[in-house]
Coordinates of C-alpha atoms in Angstrom, one line a residue:
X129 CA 26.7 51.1 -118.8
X130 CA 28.9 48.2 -117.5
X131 CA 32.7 48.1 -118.3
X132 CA 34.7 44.8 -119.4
X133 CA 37.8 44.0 -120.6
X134 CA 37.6 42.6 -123.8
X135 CA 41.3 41.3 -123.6
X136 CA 41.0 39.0 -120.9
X137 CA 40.5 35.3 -122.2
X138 CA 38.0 34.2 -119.8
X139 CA 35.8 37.6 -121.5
X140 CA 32.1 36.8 -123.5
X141 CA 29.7 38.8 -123.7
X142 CA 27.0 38.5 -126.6
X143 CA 27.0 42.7 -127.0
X144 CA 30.7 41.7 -128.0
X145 CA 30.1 38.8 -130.3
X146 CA 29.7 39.1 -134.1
X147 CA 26.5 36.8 -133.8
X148 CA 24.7 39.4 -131.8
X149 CA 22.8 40.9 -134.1
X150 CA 23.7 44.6 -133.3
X151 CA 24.6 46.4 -137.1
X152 CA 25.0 50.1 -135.9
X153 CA 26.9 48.6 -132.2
X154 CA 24.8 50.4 -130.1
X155 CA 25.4 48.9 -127.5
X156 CA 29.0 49.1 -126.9
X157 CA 31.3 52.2 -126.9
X158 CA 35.2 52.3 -126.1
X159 CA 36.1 53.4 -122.4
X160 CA 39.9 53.0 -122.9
X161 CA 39.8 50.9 -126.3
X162 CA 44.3 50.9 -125.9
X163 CA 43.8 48.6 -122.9
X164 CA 40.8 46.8 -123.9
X165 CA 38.3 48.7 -121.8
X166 CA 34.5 49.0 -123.6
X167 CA 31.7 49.7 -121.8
X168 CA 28.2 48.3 -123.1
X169 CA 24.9 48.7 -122.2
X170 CA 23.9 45.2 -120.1
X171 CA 20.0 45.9 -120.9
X172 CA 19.7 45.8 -124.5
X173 CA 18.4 42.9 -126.1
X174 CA 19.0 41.6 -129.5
X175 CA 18.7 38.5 -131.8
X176 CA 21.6 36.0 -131.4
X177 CA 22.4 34.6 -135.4
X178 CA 24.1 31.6 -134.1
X179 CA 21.3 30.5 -131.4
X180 CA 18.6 31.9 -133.4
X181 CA 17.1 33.8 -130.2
X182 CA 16.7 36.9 -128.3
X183 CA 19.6 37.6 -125.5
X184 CA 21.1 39.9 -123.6
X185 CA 23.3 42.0 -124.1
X186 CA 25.1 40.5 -120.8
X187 CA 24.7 36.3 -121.5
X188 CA 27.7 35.0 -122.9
X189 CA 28.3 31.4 -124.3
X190 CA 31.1 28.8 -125.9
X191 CA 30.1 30.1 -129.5
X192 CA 31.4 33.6 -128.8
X193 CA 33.8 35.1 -131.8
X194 CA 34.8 39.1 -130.4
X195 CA 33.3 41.0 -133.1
X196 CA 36.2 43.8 -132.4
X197 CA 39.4 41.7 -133.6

């Protein structure tokens, strides 16, 4: 499991975007959730809804949307 910080602006991460297609959020879990840390599992793969592909867990790109706000 790999930590981020969900608050910083510069932060995508597709196991952190509503298009990854991850229903039960598996793959993340909060660290320290009051100061944005999450940790998430950087080897899970799922379907991306707004690319219409697999991805990992760890790609990010300019269609991000944080699926936790």
């Amino acid at each position: 499991m790999e930590i981020a910080n969900v608050r910083s602006n510069s932060f995508r991460k597709c196991a952190f975007c509503k298009y990854w297609y991850d229903p039960t959020n598996q793959a993340i879990a909060p660290k320290a959730p009051n100061i944005g840390l999450w940790e998430y599992n950087a080897r899970m793969k799922a379907k991306c809804l707004s690319r219409n592909s697999e991805t990992d867990s760890f790609y990010g790109c300019n269609r991000f949307v944080c699926k936790l706000q």
